[in-house]
Every structure is written in C-alpha cells, then in structure tokens.
C-alpha cells in the first residue's frame, strides 16, 4: 500500500469533522461509576450503560480476582475444543434459571450473539423481517445469513403485517427480529403483537434485549418477562455488557435452539471463549440480580425523576419508555457543542449522530443508573439547564 492509496481517507475524515460527525474518543482514567475521571477531572458520568452500577461493584471485582487465582485468565481455546470451563457452564445454568428460560448459551459479546444466532438459523431462500431501527449487529447478522431482508417501519405492526402477507406464499423459513428496547430512543418493541403475528404467519421470533437485560421485567429479567411471554418468544438475545456491568452475550430460549447453536454458531466454533474474569463477574452479577430487586427499582426511580425534570425544563426527550433519556437536538454540530459545554460544567454525556441515529436526529443520550444519587441528578440537571439556555435550546 502506497500513501496515495489511502489519500481518500483524508477527505473522508475532513468531511466528518465539517459535518459534526467526527467522534472524539474520551479516555477514562478511573473505574466506570457514577463519576469518572477524564483528563484529570472528576465528571458526572451520564453515558455508560452501567444501569445498575455493577461495573465497579466490590463483589464482581472480588469474584473476578478469585476466579483468576483458580483458573488463570484466558481459556486459550474456542468453546467446542478446549475452552469450556466449569465457570461457563455455571454461568449458562444460572442465566437460564434467572431468565426462566429452558436453556442458555453465552458468547463473547452481544454483537457476537447476533452474528452467531441469525446466520445459524437462516440462509439463502429464507426471509427475515427486521425493524427499521434494529441494532447494527442485527443488520450485519442478517446480511451474513444471505437471507432476504425485509425492513418494516419502526414498531409499525400494520406495516409488518402487510410485509408478512406479501411473502406468505414463499417456501423458505421466516424470522421476525427486533430490538427489545431500542438503544437510541429507549422505546420498547410491541412484543405481544409481534408474537401473535409470528404465530399467524409461521415465523420464528428473535428479540435482542440488550437494553432490557437487568432493566425490564421482574428484577431485571428482561422483555420476555416484562410481557409475560415465557415460552412464546423463540430466541432471546442479550448482553452482559450493559446492566450486568461486565462484557458478554447470551442467547436464551428453547433447548433445541441452544443445542443447535452449540453445533453451528460460528463465533462459538471459531472465536475463543469468554475470559475467566468476565465469566466469574457475570456469575456474580446474576447472583446479585437474583438476590434483590433493589438496584432495578432505584434505576427506574432515578430515570423517572430525571426525565420529568428534563421535560419540565423544556427539553424534548423523545419517545423513551425506559431509563434511556434521549435529549433531541437535531443538528449534529449543535449536539457536539452541547456535549462539549456539558463537559466544561462537569458532566460527561456524549453527542450521538449519524450513522448511529438517522441524519438530522442528533442527540445527547443520557443513560440513567442506579449508581446516581439524588444530588448527582440535580447536578446534571443544573448543567443541562445552563447549557440549554446558553445555546437557545430551552428558554
Ligand atoms: C449494545 C447492543 C448490542 C451489543 O452488545 P455488546 O455486548 O456490547 O456487544 C447488541 N444489540 C443491541 C440491541 C445493543 O444495544
């Protein structure tokens, strides 16, 4: 490769900067908690997916340390050859119990859980019906599967029905796939309607509950529990990288599906297993969730009060029904300027623009957490009010 061969990237990067779409990556110099240290300054953390404050929990830290003493750090193999430790088996057993599912298989991340699952079930000649705002990992997994992908309008059940009917005569397998909680807007998929349509049209259902895991349902058991749809959703994809505070992916569902994924899911067969400290910390996170609902309740109380106050100040907080609070700003440069000024006020909340959200819908997405105290929320609200007025977003 000569320098000239990558010259075009200079133009592309300059264009991102002009359009306010260039991401400046902040480096965090402390554990992930309610407050973090960035550039030597302590700032209020409003953008980690640390819903339950588990990322730096003493019990998870201790579990990881003890597991390292016993098992070392890495599995040094894929799960199907020599990478399955008793820890992996315990985590999967515990997760299935917690989620009230028949069976569970874990992956290295939520992203990989989708890449593992969708292509293992669907192929050429099959049809996947996919919500227009589904996560990038679902979009990529659908492409990898080589199935025909039919996008339906976001949570629009009439549009989904129309598209299911159009393809009703085709011979291949059919799958309806949706995010459970939409990560950038915080709204919830109408899962009971999706399940009913799937039954009517003979489709498999897959819900990716990355933002519902540890958040929705009784004690954080997720969207299937939230809607009391146990046994009716075929595949529930989840992550341990958000509310669980660690990293890892999971698929819960029928035992036969999990059994098939153990045989054919490519990231399970061809990418090394989750590491020892991650698995041990995830087991401890599941234990904490099984013991008490207190963190989940605190998360929701914080989210309700923060959202209500933001609306009272005059901010547009979109359609969210969950602890994700998008602060809609529209223009990407405005969102970036807003984020910079919040940072000056001691609040870390990143701007989000295209391609993570559609063009013209840039925003700051506030992630509420059980780790925030009432004083933290008040501090954050004061910063939003000050910057919002200075930039003419509120009056
Ligand atoms: C975050 C997210 C993922 C990716 O999970 P990781 O464990 O971080 O790889 C997948 N799907 C959805 C809907 C997400 O929000």
Coordinates of C-alpha atoms and ligand atoms in Angstrom, one line a residue:
X1 CA 0.0 0.0 0.0
X2 CA 1.4 3.4 -1.0
X3 CA 0.4 6.6 0.9
X4 CA -1.6 7.6 -2.2
X5 CA -3.8 4.5 -1.8
X6 CA -5.2 5.8 1.4
X7 CA -5.3 9.5 0.4
X8 CA -9.1 9.4 0.0
X9 CA -9.4 8.8 3.8
X10 CA -8.1 12.3 4.4
X11 CA -11.0 13.8 2.5
X12 CA -13.5 11.5 4.3
X13 CA -12.2 12.4 7.7
X14 CA -12.2 16.1 6.9
X15 CA -15.8 15.8 5.8
X16 CA -16.8 14.0 9.1
X17 CA -15.3 16.9 11.0
X18 CA -17.1 19.5 8.9
X19 CA -20.5 17.8 9.4
X20 CA -20.0 17.4 13.1
X21 CA -19.9 13.6 12.8
X22 CA -16.3 13.1 13.8
X23 CA -16.2 11.2 17.1
X24 CA -13.6 12.4 19.6
X25 CA -12.9 9.5 21.8
X26 CA -12.7 10.3 25.5
X27 CA -10.2 8.3 27.6
X28 CA -11.4 7.4 31.1
X29 CA -8.8 7.2 33.8
X30 CA -10.9 5.6 36.6
X31 CA -13.3 2.8 37.2
X32 CA -16.7 3.2 35.5
X33 CA -19.1 4.5 38.1
X34 CA -21.4 7.4 38.8
X35 CA -18.4 9.8 38.5
X36 CA -15.4 9.1 36.3
X37 CA -12.0 10.8 35.8
X38 CA -11.3 12.2 32.4
X39 CA -8.4 14.5 31.6
X40 CA -7.6 14.5 35.3
X41 CA -11.1 15.9 36.1
X42 CA -13.9 14.2 38.0
X43 CA -17.1 14.4 35.9
X44 CA -20.6 13.1 36.3
X45 CA -21.0 10.0 34.1
X46 CA -24.2 10.2 32.1
X47 CA -23.3 7.9 29.3
X48 CA -22.2 4.5 30.4
X49 CA -24.6 1.6 30.0
X50 CA -23.9 0.8 33.7
X51 CA -27.6 0.8 34.5
X52 CA -27.2 -1.0 37.9
X53 CA -23.9 0.3 39.0
X54 CA -22.3 -3.1 38.8
X55 CA -19.3 -2.3 36.6
X56 CA -17.2 -1.4 39.7
X57 CA -19.1 -3.4 42.3
X58 CA -16.8 -4.9 45.0
X59 CA -18.5 -8.3 44.7
X60 CA -17.9 -8.5 41.0
X61 CA -14.3 -7.4 41.4
X62 CA -13.7 -10.0 44.1
X63 CA -15.3 -12.8 42.0
X64 CA -13.1 -11.9 39.1
X65 CA -10.0 -11.9 41.2
X66 CA -10.8 -15.2 42.9
X67 CA -11.5 -16.8 39.6
X68 CA -8.2 -15.7 38.2
X69 CA -6.4 -17.2 41.2
X70 CA -8.2 -20.5 40.5
X71 CA -8.4 -20.7 36.7
X72 CA -5.9 -18.1 35.3
X73 CA -7.1 -15.6 32.8
X74 CA -7.8 -16.9 29.3
X75 CA -9.4 -20.1 28.1
X76 CA -6.9 -20.4 25.2
X77 CA -9.4 -22.2 23.0
X78 CA -12.8 -22.0 21.4
X79 CA -15.7 -23.4 23.4
X80 CA -16.0 -26.5 21.3
X81 CA -12.4 -27.6 21.5
X82 CA -10.9 -26.9 25.0
X83 CA -12.4 -23.5 26.0
X84 CA -15.4 -24.6 28.1
X85 CA -14.6 -24.2 31.8
X86 CA -16.9 -25.2 34.6
X87 CA -17.4 -21.4 35.0
X88 CA -19.0 -21.1 31.6
X89 CA -21.4 -24.0 32.3
X90 CA -22.3 -22.4 35.7
X91 CA -23.0 -19.0 34.1
X92 CA -25.3 -20.6 31.5
X93 CA -27.2 -22.6 34.0
X94 CA -27.6 -19.6 36.3
X95 CA -28.7 -17.3 33.4
X96 CA -31.3 -19.8 32.2
X97 CA -32.7 -20.0 35.7
X98 CA -32.7 -16.3 36.2
X99 CA -34.4 -15.7 32.8
X100 CA -36.9 -18.5 33.4
X101 CA -35.8 -20.0 30.0
X102 CA -35.3 -23.6 29.0
X103 CA -31.6 -23.1 28.1
X104 CA -28.9 -20.5 27.6
X105 CA -25.7 -20.3 25.6
X106 CA -23.2 -17.5 26.1
X107 CA -21.0 -15.6 23.6
X108 CA -18.1 -13.2 23.9
X109 CA -20.4 -10.2 23.4
X110 CA -24.0 -9.2 22.5
X111 CA -22.8 -8.3 19.0
X112 CA -21.4 -11.8 18.5
X113 CA -24.5 -13.4 19.9
X114 CA -26.4 -11.9 17.0
X115 CA -23.7 -12.8 14.5
X116 CA -23.8 -16.3 15.9
X117 CA -27.5 -16.9 16.0
X118 CA -29.1 -15.4 12.9
X119 CA -26.8 -17.0 10.3
X120 CA -27.1 -20.3 12.1
X121 CA -30.8 -20.3 11.7
X122 CA -31.4 -18.5 8.4
X123 CA -29.9 -18.9 4.9
X124 CA -30.5 -18.3 1.2
X125 CA -34.1 -18.5 0.3
X126 CA -35.3 -17.6 3.8
X127 CA -36.9 -14.2 4.7
X128 CA -36.0 -12.0 7.7
X129 CA -38.4 -9.3 8.7
X130 CA -36.4 -6.6 10.6
X131 CA -37.4 -3.4 12.4
X132 CA -36.0 -0.3 10.6
X133 CA -34.2 0.8 13.8
X134 CA -32.7 -2.5 14.7
X135 CA -29.1 -2.5 16.1
X136 CA -26.1 -2.7 13.8
X137 CA -25.3 -6.2 15.0
X138 CA -28.7 -7.4 13.8
X139 CA -28.3 -5.7 10.5
X140 CA -24.8 -7.3 10.0
X141 CA -26.0 -10.7 11.1
X142 CA -28.9 -10.6 8.7
X143 CA -26.5 -9.7 5.8
X144 CA -24.2 -12.6 6.8
X145 CA -27.1 -15.0 6.7
X146 CA -27.7 -14.3 3.0
X147 CA -31.4 -14.5 3.6
X148 CA -33.7 -11.9 2.0
X149 CA -34.1 -9.0 4.5
X150 CA -37.4 -7.1 4.6
X151 CA -37.3 -4.0 6.7
X152 CA -40.6 -2.9 8.3
X153 CA -41.2 0.6 9.6
X154 CA -40.2 1.1 13.2
X155 CA -42.6 -0.7 15.6
X156 CA -45.3 -0.4 12.9
X157 CA -47.4 -3.6 13.2
X158 CA -49.6 -2.7 10.2
X159 CA -46.5 -2.5 8.0
X160 CA -45.1 -5.7 9.4
X161 CA -48.4 -7.5 8.7
X162 CA -48.5 -6.1 5.2
X163 CA -45.0 -7.4 4.5
X164 CA -45.6 -10.8 6.1
X165 CA -48.7 -11.2 3.9
X166 CA -46.7 -10.2 0.8
X167 CA -44.2 -13.1 1.5
X168 CA -46.8 -15.6 2.9
X169 CA -46.6 -17.9 -0.1
X170 CA -42.8 -18.3 -0.1
X171 CA -41.3 -21.6 0.8
X172 CA -38.3 -20.6 3.0
X173 CA -38.1 -20.2 6.7
X174 CA -39.2 -16.9 8.2
X175 CA -37.9 -14.9 11.1
X176 CA -39.1 -11.7 12.7
X177 CA -36.3 -9.9 14.5
X178 CA -36.5 -6.8 16.7
X179 CA -34.6 -4.9 19.4
X180 CA -36.4 -5.2 22.7
X181 CA -35.5 -1.7 23.9
X182 CA -34.4 0.5 21.0
X183 CA -31.0 1.7 22.1
X184 CA -31.0 5.2 20.8
X185 CA -34.7 6.1 21.6
X186 CA -35.5 4.0 24.6
X187 CA -38.9 2.8 23.3
X188 CA -40.0 -0.8 23.7
X189 CA -40.9 -3.2 20.9
X190 CA -44.6 -4.3 20.9
X191 CA -43.6 -7.9 21.6
X192 CA -47.1 -9.4 22.2
X193 CA -48.3 -8.2 18.8
X194 CA -45.1 -9.5 17.2
X195 CA -45.6 -12.9 18.8
X196 CA -49.2 -13.0 17.6
X197 CA -48.2 -12.1 14.0
X198 CA -45.4 -14.7 14.1
X199 CA -47.9 -17.4 15.1
X200 CA -50.3 -16.3 12.4
X201 CA -47.7 -16.3 9.7
X202 CA -45.5 -19.2 10.9
X203 CA -42.4 -17.2 11.8
X204 CA -39.6 -17.7 14.3
X205 CA -39.2 -14.8 16.7
X206 CA -35.9 -13.3 17.9
X207 CA -35.8 -10.3 20.3
X208 CA -32.5 -8.6 21.1
X209 CA -32.9 -7.4 24.7
X210 CA -29.5 -5.8 25.2
X211 CA -31.0 -2.7 26.9
X212 CA -33.8 -4.6 28.7
X213 CA -31.5 -7.1 30.4
X214 CA -31.3 -6.1 34.0
X215 CA -33.7 -3.3 33.4
X216 CA -37.1 -4.6 32.3
X217 CA -39.3 -7.3 33.8
X218 CA -39.3 -8.6 37.4
X219 CA -35.9 -7.9 39.0
X220 CA -34.5 -7.1 35.5
X221 CA -35.3 -10.5 33.9
X222 CA -35.8 -8.7 30.6
X223 CA -38.5 -8.0 28.0
X224 CA -40.0 -11.5 27.8
X225 CA -40.6 -11.4 31.5
X226 CA -41.9 -7.9 31.2
X227 CA -44.7 -9.0 28.8
X228 CA -45.1 -12.4 30.5
X229 CA -44.3 -14.2 27.2
X230 CA -42.2 -17.1 28.6
X231 CA -42.1 -19.9 26.1
X232 CA -43.6 -17.8 23.3
X233 CA -40.5 -16.0 22.1
X234 CA -38.2 -18.4 20.4
X235 CA -34.9 -16.7 20.9
X236 CA -33.9 -14.0 23.4
X237 CA -30.5 -12.5 22.7
X238 CA -29.0 -10.5 25.5
X239 CA -25.8 -8.8 26.7
X240 CA -23.8 -8.8 29.9
X241 CA -22.0 -5.7 28.7
X242 CA -24.6 -3.2 29.9
X243 CA -26.7 -3.7 33.1
X244 CA -24.6 -6.6 34.1
X245 CA -21.6 -4.3 34.1
X246 CA -19.1 -6.8 32.5
X247 CA -19.0 -8.0 28.9
X248 CA -20.5 -11.0 27.2
X249 CA -23.5 -12.1 25.2
X250 CA -26.2 -14.6 25.8
X251 CA -29.0 -16.4 23.9
X252 CA -31.8 -17.9 26.0
X253 CA -34.6 -19.9 24.5
X254 CA -35.7 -23.4 23.7
X255 CA -33.2 -26.1 24.5
X256 CA -33.2 -27.4 20.9
X257 CA -32.2 -24.0 19.6
X258 CA -29.4 -23.7 22.1
X259 CA -28.3 -27.2 21.2
X260 CA -28.1 -26.2 17.5
X261 CA -26.2 -23.1 18.3
X262 CA -23.6 -25.1 20.2
X263 CA -23.1 -27.1 17.0
X264 CA -23.3 -24.4 14.4
X265 CA -22.9 -20.9 15.7
X266 CA -19.6 -19.7 14.1
X267 CA -18.4 -17.3 16.8
X268 CA -18.8 -20.2 19.2
X269 CA -16.9 -22.6 17.0
X270 CA -14.2 -20.2 15.7
X271 CA -13.6 -17.5 18.3
X272 CA -12.2 -18.1 21.8
X273 CA -14.5 -18.3 24.8
X274 CA -15.3 -15.5 27.2
X275 CA -12.4 -14.9 29.6
X276 CA -12.2 -16.2 33.2
X277 CA -12.6 -12.9 35.0
X278 CA -15.5 -11.9 32.7
X279 CA -17.4 -15.1 33.3
X280 CA -16.9 -15.0 37.1
X281 CA -18.0 -11.4 37.3
X282 CA -21.1 -12.2 35.2
X283 CA -22.0 -15.1 37.5
X284 CA -21.7 -12.7 40.5
X285 CA -23.9 -10.1 38.7
X286 CA -26.5 -12.7 38.1
X287 CA -26.4 -13.7 41.8
X288 CA -26.9 -10.1 42.8
X289 CA -29.9 -9.8 40.5
X290 CA -31.4 -13.0 41.8
X291 CA -31.0 -11.8 45.4
X292 CA -32.7 -8.4 45.2
X293 CA -34.7 -6.1 43.0
X294 CA -33.4 -3.0 44.9
X295 CA -31.0 -1.8 42.2
X296 CA -33.5 -2.2 39.4
X297 CA -36.1 -0.1 41.4
X298 CA -33.5 2.6 42.1
X299 CA -32.7 2.8 38.4
X300 CA -36.3 3.3 37.5
X301 CA -36.9 5.9 40.2
X302 CA -33.8 7.9 39.0
X303 CA -34.9 7.6 35.4
X304 CA -38.5 8.8 36.2
X305 CA -37.4 11.8 38.2
X306 CA -34.6 12.8 35.7
X307 CA -36.9 12.5 32.7
X308 CA -39.7 14.5 34.4
X309 CA -37.3 17.3 35.4
X310 CA -35.8 17.5 31.9
X311 CA -39.3 17.8 30.4
X312 CA -40.2 20.5 32.9
X313 CA -37.1 22.4 31.8
X314 CA -38.4 22.2 28.3
X315 CA -36.2 19.6 26.6
X316 CA -37.6 17.2 24.0
X317 CA -36.9 13.7 25.4
X318 CA -38.4 11.8 22.5
X319 CA -40.4 8.6 22.9
X320 CA -38.4 6.8 25.6
X321 CA -40.2 4.4 28.0
X322 CA -37.0 3.2 29.7
X323 CA -34.1 4.7 31.6
X324 CA -32.5 5.8 28.3
X325 CA -33.3 9.5 28.0
X326 CA -32.5 11.0 24.6
X327 CA -32.2 14.8 24.5
X328 CA -33.2 15.6 21.0
X329 CA -31.2 18.4 19.4
X330 CA -31.5 17.7 15.6
X331 CA -28.3 19.2 14.3
X332 CA -25.1 17.2 14.8
X333 CA -22.8 20.2 15.3
X334 CA -25.3 21.5 18.0
X335 CA -25.2 18.2 19.7
X336 CA -21.4 18.2 19.7
X337 CA -21.3 21.8 21.1
X338 CA -23.8 20.9 23.7
X339 CA -21.7 17.9 24.8
X340 CA -18.5 20.0 24.9
X341 CA -20.2 22.6 27.1
X342 CA -21.7 20.0 29.5
X343 CA -18.2 18.6 29.9
X344 CA -17.0 22.1 30.9
X345 CA -19.7 22.0 33.5
X346 CA -18.5 18.7 34.8
X347 CA -21.0 16.4 33.0
X348 CA -19.9 13.6 30.6
X349 CA -22.6 13.0 28.1
X350 CA -21.6 12.2 24.5
X351 CA -23.3 13.5 21.4
X352 CA -24.7 10.8 19.1
X353 CA -25.1 11.4 15.4
X354 CA -25.2 9.6 12.0
X355 CA -24.8 6.7 11.4
X356 CA -25.8 5.7 15.0
X357 CA -29.0 7.6 14.5
X358 CA -30.6 8.9 11.3
X359 CA -29.3 12.2 9.8
X360 CA -31.0 15.3 11.3
X361 CA -31.8 13.5 14.6
X362 CA -28.6 14.1 16.5
X363 CA -29.0 14.0 20.3
X364 CA -27.4 13.6 23.6
X365 CA -28.4 10.3 25.1
X366 CA -28.4 10.3 28.9
X367 CA -28.1 6.9 30.5
X368 CA -29.6 6.7 33.9
X369 CA -28.1 4.5 36.5
X370 CA -28.8 3.1 40.0
X371 CA -25.4 4.4 40.9
X372 CA -26.5 8.1 40.7
X373 CA -27.6 9.8 43.9
X374 CA -30.3 12.4 44.1
X375 CA -27.5 15.1 44.3
X376 CA -25.9 13.7 41.2
X377 CA -29.1 14.0 39.2
X378 CA -29.6 17.6 40.5
X379 CA -26.0 18.4 39.5
X380 CA -26.7 17.0 36.0
X381 CA -30.0 18.8 35.6
X382 CA -28.4 22.2 36.6
X383 CA -25.7 21.7 33.9
X384 CA -28.3 20.8 31.2
X385 CA -30.4 23.8 32.2
X386 CA -27.4 26.2 32.0
X387 CA -26.1 24.8 28.6
X388 CA -29.6 24.5 27.2
X389 CA -30.3 28.2 27.9
X390 CA -26.9 29.3 26.6
X391 CA -27.4 27.5 23.3
X392 CA -31.0 28.6 22.9
X393 CA -32.4 25.0 23.1
X394 CA -34.6 25.9 26.1
X395 CA -35.7 29.3 27.3
Ligands
LIG1 C1 -25.3 -2.9 22.8 C2 -26.1 -3.7 21.9 C3 -25.5 -4.9 21.4 C4 -24.1 -5.2 21.5 O1 -23.8 -5.8 22.8 P1 -22.3 -5.9 23.2 O2 -22.3 -6.9 24.3 O3 -21.8 -4.6 23.6 O4 -21.5 -6.4 22.0 C5 -26.3 -5.7 20.6 N1 -27.6 -5.4 20.4 C6 -28.2 -4.3 20.9 C7 -29.6 -4.0 20.7 C8 -27.4 -3.4 21.7 O5 -28.0 -2.3 22.2

